[in-house]
Backbone as JSON, one array per atom type, in Angstrom:
{
  "sequence": "MHQERHDAGGELLLSTHTDEQWRRRRRELNDWINRPKVRKLSKRTRLFGKTPVDEQLHPILIRLQRAGLVTEFSCAGVSPLDEPVDHSLYAYLTYFSDRGPAESFTNLLMRNMKHRALITYEPSRSRYDVSSFFIGHNRSFCILLLHSAEQFIQESRL",
  "N": [[0.83, -1.19, 0.0], [0.34, 2.27, -0.59], [1.17, 5.1, 0.99], [1.63, 8.47, 1.6], [3.32, 11.64, 2.13], [2.45, 14.65, 0.64], [3.41, 17.41, -1.5], [5.26, 20.5, -0.66], [3.37, 22.02, 0.64], [2.34, 20.55, 2.66], [0.28, 18.68, 2.5], [-1.56, 15.87, 3.45], [-1.82, 12.5, 2.58], [-4.55, 10.49, 2.96], [-6.05, 8.32, 2.08], [-5.51, 4.95, 0.9], [-3.62, 3.32, -1.6], [-2.61, 0.9, -3.95], [0.64, 0.29, -5.42], [0.27, -0.51, -8.06], [-2.26, 0.58, -8.63], [-1.62, 3.32, -8.58], [0.12, 3.38, -10.77], [-1.68, 2.69, -12.82], [-3.35, 4.91, -12.72], [-1.59, 6.94, -13.57], [-1.08, 6.0, -16.19], [-3.66, 6.2, -17.32], [-4.0, 8.99, -17.23], [-1.94, 9.82, -18.95], [-2.81, 8.56, -21.33], [-5.22, 9.95, -21.71], [-4.29, 12.56, -22.14], [-3.03, 12.25, -24.59], [-5.0, 11.46, -26.44], [-7.47, 12.26, -29.02], [-9.71, 15.01, -28.48], [-13.08, 15.21, -28.35], [-15.99, 17.03, -28.27], [-18.99, 16.08, -26.79], [-21.15, 16.6, -25.08], [-22.16, 19.55, -23.3], [-20.86, 20.94, -20.26], [-22.87, 20.66, -17.37], [-24.31, 22.76, -15.02], [-25.49, 23.86, -11.75], [-26.81, 26.32, -9.54], [-25.41, 26.6, -6.36], [-26.2, 28.1, -3.68], [-24.67, 31.02, -4.43], [-22.86, 30.03, -6.14], [-21.85, 28.41, -9.09], [-22.07, 24.95, -9.51], [-21.18, 21.6, -10.4], [-23.81, 19.8, -11.87], [-24.26, 17.14, -11.06], [-23.09, 17.08, -8.54], [-24.59, 18.78, -7.03], [-26.97, 17.79, -5.53], [-25.6, 16.34, -3.59], [-24.12, 18.28, -2.22], [-26.2, 19.75, -1.08], [-27.23, 17.87, 0.74], [-24.98, 17.47, 2.4], [-24.71, 19.99, 3.47], [-27.04, 20.11, 5.0], [-26.33, 18.26, 6.89], [-24.49, 19.62, 8.33], [-21.94, 19.99, 7.37], [-19.42, 22.01, 6.07], [-18.76, 23.06, 2.91], [-16.16, 24.06, 0.72], [-15.57, 24.23, -2.0], [-16.51, 22.74, -5.04], [-16.51, 20.55, -7.86], [-17.17, 19.41, -11.18], [-18.54, 16.66, -11.97], [-18.78, 15.76, -14.4], [-18.12, 13.68, -17.15], [-14.98, 13.29, -18.76], [-15.18, 12.15, -21.21], [-17.55, 13.06, -22.23], [-17.35, 15.85, -22.05], [-14.65, 17.26, -23.03], [-13.19, 19.58, -22.63], [-14.16, 21.67, -20.83], [-14.07, 20.73, -17.97], [-13.24, 18.79, -15.04], [-10.7, 16.47, -14.66], [-10.81, 14.74, -12.55], [-13.46, 14.27, -10.45], [-14.3, 16.26, -7.64], [-14.48, 17.2, -4.14], [-14.3, 19.63, -1.65], [-13.93, 20.26, 1.77], [-14.22, 21.77, 5.02], [-12.33, 21.01, 7.98], [-12.57, 22.07, 10.48], [-15.09, 22.95, 10.86], [-17.96, 21.66, 11.6], [-18.92, 18.16, 11.24], [-16.58, 16.89, 10.01], [-14.47, 14.97, 10.24], [-15.75, 12.56, 10.92], [-17.3, 12.19, 8.61], [-15.28, 11.9, 6.72], [-14.08, 9.5, 7.57], [-16.21, 7.76, 7.04], [-16.33, 8.02, 4.24], [-13.86, 6.88, 3.56], [-14.29, 4.24, 4.29], [-16.48, 3.55, 2.62], [-15.71, 4.24, -0.02], [-13.14, 3.39, -0.49], [-10.46, 2.45, -2.54], [-11.39, 3.96, -4.65], [-11.45, 6.65, -4.23], [-9.41, 9.53, -3.78], [-8.16, 10.8, -0.98], [-7.27, 13.56, 0.83], [-5.72, 15.56, 3.41], [-5.29, 18.85, 4.42], [-3.52, 20.36, 6.69], [-2.71, 23.06, 7.22], [-4.71, 24.63, 6.14], [-6.9, 23.56, 7.24], [-8.59, 21.61, 5.93], [-10.26, 19.09, 3.98], [-9.79, 17.24, 0.99], [-11.49, 15.45, -1.4], [-11.36, 13.3, -4.05], [-12.16, 11.71, -7.21], [-10.39, 8.77, -7.98], [-9.61, 7.59, -10.39], [-9.54, 8.48, -13.86], [-12.47, 9.06, -15.75], [-14.19, 7.91, -14.0], [-15.89, 9.58, -12.77], [-18.72, 9.84, -12.66], [-19.57, 7.49, -11.3], [-18.19, 7.98, -8.96], [-19.57, 10.24, -8.04], [-22.06, 9.08, -7.55], [-21.42, 7.28, -5.48], [-20.55, 9.15, -3.62], [-22.9, 10.58, -3.14], [-24.47, 8.51, -2.03], [-22.94, 8.07, 0.28], [-23.23, 10.57, 1.55], [-25.98, 10.53, 2.1], [-26.07, 8.3, 3.8], [-24.49, 9.28, 5.85], [-26.09, 11.34, 6.87], [-28.23, 9.8, 7.85], [-26.91, 8.27, 9.84], [-26.1, 10.3, 11.51], [-28.42, 11.09, 12.67], [-29.02, 9.12, 14.47]],
  "CA": [[0.0, 0.0, 0.0], [1.07, 3.5, -0.84], [0.69, 6.24, 1.77], [2.75, 9.4, 1.57], [3.11, 13.07, 2.35], [2.58, 15.34, -0.64], [4.21, 18.61, -1.71], [5.72, 21.35, 0.44], [2.22, 22.57, 1.32], [2.04, 19.72, 3.81], [-0.95, 17.92, 2.31], [-1.4, 14.48, 3.89], [-2.63, 11.52, 1.88], [-5.22, 9.64, 3.93], [-6.5, 7.08, 1.44], [-4.42, 4.06, 0.53], [-3.7, 2.77, -2.95], [-1.46, 0.06, -4.27], [1.53, 0.84, -6.45], [-0.35, -0.77, -9.36], [-3.32, 1.57, -8.83], [-0.97, 4.58, -8.95], [0.6, 3.23, -12.16], [-2.86, 2.76, -13.69], [-3.78, 6.32, -12.74], [-0.65, 7.68, -14.44], [-1.33, 5.56, -17.57], [-4.92, 6.8, -17.76], [-3.76, 10.41, -17.47], [-1.14, 9.91, -20.17], [-3.69, 8.2, -22.45], [-6.17, 11.04, -21.91], [-3.55, 13.69, -22.71], [-2.64, 11.96, -25.96], [-6.09, 11.1, -27.35], [-8.23, 13.39, -29.53], [-10.79, 15.48, -27.61], [-14.29, 15.51, -29.12], [-17.06, 17.46, -27.37], [-20.27, 15.42, -27.01], [-22.12, 17.34, -24.29], [-21.61, 20.65, -22.52], [-20.91, 20.77, -18.82], [-24.13, 21.12, -16.8], [-24.13, 23.27, -13.66], [-26.61, 24.44, -11.01], [-26.33, 27.21, -8.49], [-25.42, 26.21, -4.96], [-26.05, 29.47, -3.19], [-24.33, 31.88, -5.56], [-21.74, 29.4, -6.85], [-22.22, 27.32, -10.0], [-21.41, 23.68, -9.24], [-21.61, 20.57, -11.32], [-25.17, 19.33, -11.63], [-24.24, 15.87, -10.33], [-22.69, 17.27, -7.15], [-25.55, 19.65, -6.34], [-27.73, 17.13, -4.45], [-24.66, 15.93, -2.55], [-23.81, 19.47, -1.44], [-27.4, 20.07, -0.3], [-27.29, 16.92, 1.86], [-23.88, 17.74, 3.32], [-25.05, 21.24, 4.16], [-28.04, 19.74, 6.02], [-25.64, 17.49, 7.93], [-23.6, 20.52, 9.05], [-20.6, 20.0, 6.78], [-19.21, 23.22, 5.29], [-17.94, 22.81, 1.74], [-15.53, 25.27, 0.18], [-15.64, 24.25, -3.44], [-16.71, 21.43, -5.64], [-16.46, 20.7, -9.3], [-16.99, 18.46, -12.25], [-18.92, 15.27, -12.04], [-18.92, 15.51, -15.83], [-17.12, 12.78, -17.71], [-14.15, 13.88, -19.81], [-15.6, 11.6, -22.49], [-18.63, 13.93, -22.7], [-16.91, 17.24, -22.11], [-13.21, 17.15, -22.92], [-12.52, 20.85, -22.43], [-14.64, 22.37, -19.65], [-14.35, 19.74, -16.94], [-12.1, 18.39, -14.24], [-10.46, 15.05, -14.9], [-11.2, 14.02, -11.35], [-14.49, 14.96, -9.68], [-13.79, 16.47, -6.29], [-15.21, 17.93, -3.12], [-13.43, 20.17, -0.61], [-14.7, 20.69, 2.94], [-13.4, 22.19, 6.16], [-12.29, 20.09, 9.1], [-12.84, 22.75, 11.73], [-16.48, 23.41, 10.87], [-18.87, 20.54, 11.38], [-18.48, 16.78, 11.51], [-15.77, 16.48, 8.86], [-13.69, 13.76, 10.48], [-16.66, 11.41, 10.82], [-17.65, 12.02, 7.21], [-14.08, 11.4, 6.05], [-13.96, 8.08, 7.91], [-17.25, 7.07, 6.29], [-15.89, 7.97, 2.84], [-12.76, 5.93, 3.42], [-14.89, 2.9, 4.34], [-17.37, 3.32, 1.48], [-15.13, 4.47, -1.34], [-11.88, 2.65, -0.56], [-9.48, 2.9, -3.53], [-12.03, 4.79, -5.69], [-11.29, 8.06, -3.88], [-8.15, 10.06, -3.29], [-8.56, 11.65, 0.14], [-6.13, 14.24, 1.45], [-6.01, 16.56, 4.43], [-4.34, 19.96, 4.39], [-3.61, 20.94, 8.04], [-2.53, 24.51, 7.25], [-5.98, 25.26, 5.77], [-7.94, 22.79, 7.94], [-9.59, 21.14, 4.97], [-10.15, 17.81, 3.3], [-10.1, 17.17, -0.44], [-11.85, 14.1, -1.81], [-11.53, 13.28, -5.51], [-12.16, 10.4, -7.84], [-9.0, 8.34, -8.16], [-9.35, 7.26, -11.78], [-10.2, 9.25, -14.91], [-13.61, 8.35, -16.31], [-15.01, 7.33, -12.93], [-16.53, 10.69, -12.07], [-20.14, 9.59, -12.39], [-19.69, 6.51, -10.22], [-17.71, 8.69, -7.78], [-20.67, 11.08, -7.57], [-23.09, 8.19, -7.0], [-20.92, 6.83, -4.17], [-20.52, 10.31, -2.74], [-24.29, 10.83, -2.75], [-24.83, 7.43, -1.11], [-22.24, 8.33, 1.54], [-23.86, 11.73, 2.19], [-27.26, 10.07, 2.65], [-25.75, 7.43, 4.94], [-23.97, 10.14, 6.92], [-27.25, 12.0, 7.47], [-28.96, 8.79, 8.63], [-26.11, 7.92, 11.03], [-26.06, 11.48, 12.37], [-29.72, 11.18, 13.37], [-29.14, 8.05, 15.47]],
  "C": [[0.87, 1.24, 0.0], [0.46, 4.62, -0.01], [1.87, 7.19, 1.89], [2.32, 10.8, 1.95], [3.35, 13.75, 1.01], [3.45, 16.58, -0.52], [4.53, 19.42, -0.46], [4.57, 21.99, 1.21], [1.78, 21.74, 2.51], [0.74, 18.94, 3.7], [-0.68, 16.46, 2.66], [-2.34, 13.58, 3.1], [-3.22, 10.57, 2.91], [-5.66, 8.3, 3.34], [-5.28, 6.24, 1.05], [-4.69, 3.45, -0.83], [-2.44, 1.95, -3.19], [-0.59, 0.76, -5.31], [0.93, 0.63, -7.84], [-1.48, 0.22, -9.64], [-2.74, 2.94, -9.2], [-0.44, 4.51, -10.39], [-0.57, 3.34, -13.14], [-3.33, 4.2, -13.82], [-2.89, 7.14, -13.66], [-0.84, 7.3, -15.91], [-2.59, 6.19, -18.12], [-4.74, 8.28, -18.08], [-2.97, 10.6, -18.77], [-1.98, 9.6, -21.41], [-4.66, 9.35, -22.75], [-5.48, 12.23, -22.59], [-3.31, 13.48, -24.19], [-3.78, 11.63, -26.91], [-6.82, 12.35, -27.84], [-9.4, 13.72, -28.6], [-11.96, 15.91, -28.48], [-15.4, 15.84, -28.14], [-18.37, 16.77, -27.76], [-21.4, 16.18, -26.31], [-21.42, 18.49, -23.58], [-21.72, 20.32, -21.04], [-22.21, 21.37, -18.3], [-23.9, 21.54, -15.34], [-25.46, 23.75, -13.09], [-26.02, 25.36, -9.96], [-26.48, 26.55, -7.12], [-25.14, 27.49, -4.2], [-25.82, 30.36, -4.39], [-23.23, 31.28, -6.43], [-22.24, 28.33, -7.81], [-21.39, 26.07, -9.68], [-21.91, 22.66, -10.25], [-22.96, 20.02, -10.9], [-25.2, 18.04, -10.81], [-23.85, 16.03, -8.87], [-23.7, 18.1, -6.37], [-26.33, 18.94, -5.24], [-26.83, 16.66, -3.3], [-24.38, 17.11, -1.63], [-24.99, 19.88, -0.57], [-27.45, 19.16, 0.93], [-26.18, 17.19, 2.88], [-24.13, 19.02, 4.11], [-26.05, 20.95, 5.28], [-27.39, 18.99, 7.19], [-24.63, 18.35, 8.7], [-22.18, 20.57, 8.52], [-20.47, 21.22, 5.88], [-18.27, 22.91, 4.15], [-17.37, 24.13, 1.25], [-15.75, 25.35, -1.32], [-15.87, 22.84, -3.92], [-16.78, 21.6, -7.14], [-16.62, 19.37, -10.0], [-17.29, 17.01, -11.98], [-19.04, 14.85, -13.49], [-17.79, 14.62, -16.32], [-16.29, 13.49, -18.76], [-14.47, 13.28, -21.18], [-16.73, 12.44, -23.09], [-18.13, 15.34, -22.98], [-15.4, 17.28, -21.95], [-12.49, 18.44, -22.59], [-12.88, 21.46, -21.08], [-15.04, 21.37, -18.56], [-13.12, 19.59, -16.07], [-11.92, 16.9, -14.49], [-10.94, 14.2, -13.73], [-12.27, 14.84, -10.63], [-13.97, 15.14, -8.26], [-14.72, 17.3, -5.43], [-14.2, 18.37, -2.08], [-14.3, 20.64, 0.54], [-13.77, 20.91, 4.12], [-13.47, 21.2, 7.31], [-12.67, 20.76, 10.41], [-14.26, 23.29, 11.83], [-17.39, 22.22, 10.57], [-18.19, 19.19, 11.56], [-17.6, 16.19, 10.41], [-15.02, 15.17, 9.07], [-14.55, 12.5, 10.37], [-17.04, 11.13, 9.37], [-16.47, 11.45, 6.42], [-13.9, 9.91, 6.33], [-14.99, 7.25, 7.16], [-16.85, 6.94, 4.81], [-14.79, 6.94, 2.64], [-13.28, 4.5, 3.48], [-15.68, 2.6, 3.07], [-16.65, 3.35, 0.13], [-13.8, 3.76, -1.56], [-10.93, 3.25, -1.6], [-10.07, 3.81, -4.61], [-11.85, 6.28, -5.44], [-9.86, 8.35, -3.44], [-8.53, 11.08, -2.21], [-7.31, 12.23, 0.78], [-6.64, 15.22, 2.5], [-4.89, 17.59, 4.4], [-4.42, 20.69, 5.74], [-3.52, 22.47, 8.07], [-3.82, 25.27, 6.91], [-7.17, 24.57, 6.43], [-9.02, 22.3, 6.99], [-9.22, 19.8, 4.37], [-10.47, 18.0, 1.82], [-10.35, 15.71, -0.77], [-12.07, 14.15, -3.32], [-11.6, 11.85, -6.01], [-10.7, 10.02, -8.12], [-8.66, 8.08, -9.62], [-10.12, 8.19, -12.72], [-11.36, 8.4, -15.46], [-14.5, 7.7, -15.27], [-15.77, 8.4, -12.18], [-17.99, 10.43, -11.74], [-20.32, 8.58, -11.26], [-19.2, 7.12, -8.9], [-18.84, 9.52, -7.19], [-21.78, 10.23, -6.96], [-22.67, 7.7, -5.62], [-20.9, 7.97, -3.16], [-21.94, 10.65, -2.25], [-24.76, 9.77, -1.75], [-24.2, 7.67, 0.27], [-22.85, 9.51, 2.28], [-25.19, 11.33, 2.82], [-27.05, 9.19, 3.88], [-25.28, 8.26, 6.13], [-25.12, 10.85, 7.63], [-28.02, 11.02, 8.35], [-28.22, 8.46, 9.92], [-26.06, 9.08, 12.01], [-27.33, 11.62, 13.2], [-29.85, 10.16, 14.49], [-28.66, 8.49, 16.83]]
}
């Protein structure tokens, strides 16, 4: 298993991935960079407060807000196969650790998403970043994230 400390910013990698999974991730990125980009669909967004967010993450953000988790930014549940220009290769969610039940939610994500998510913590900014680990898995990442948000709300009520 591969667990490490990232760049000089002090970001800590919390999720674990095998060396083979990291190699696959690098291959997928290289393949994506080198293949032709054809636009099939435009990116779809909705307003979350005053911020446009990806349509697939909107219901997740609503649920997390209800559970008391403060999100800073989120983006791109759109597949790069649909939208090769205006998207993020990895869907992601950023939330603060010092506002709300972030640690509990992070533990739930690590149990539910396992190797499908890249989860980091940035102590200097007191925030977590959760992203899809593989390119092309953004939709399934969003589905798992929504399931985890719903589960988190249910467990919080107990």
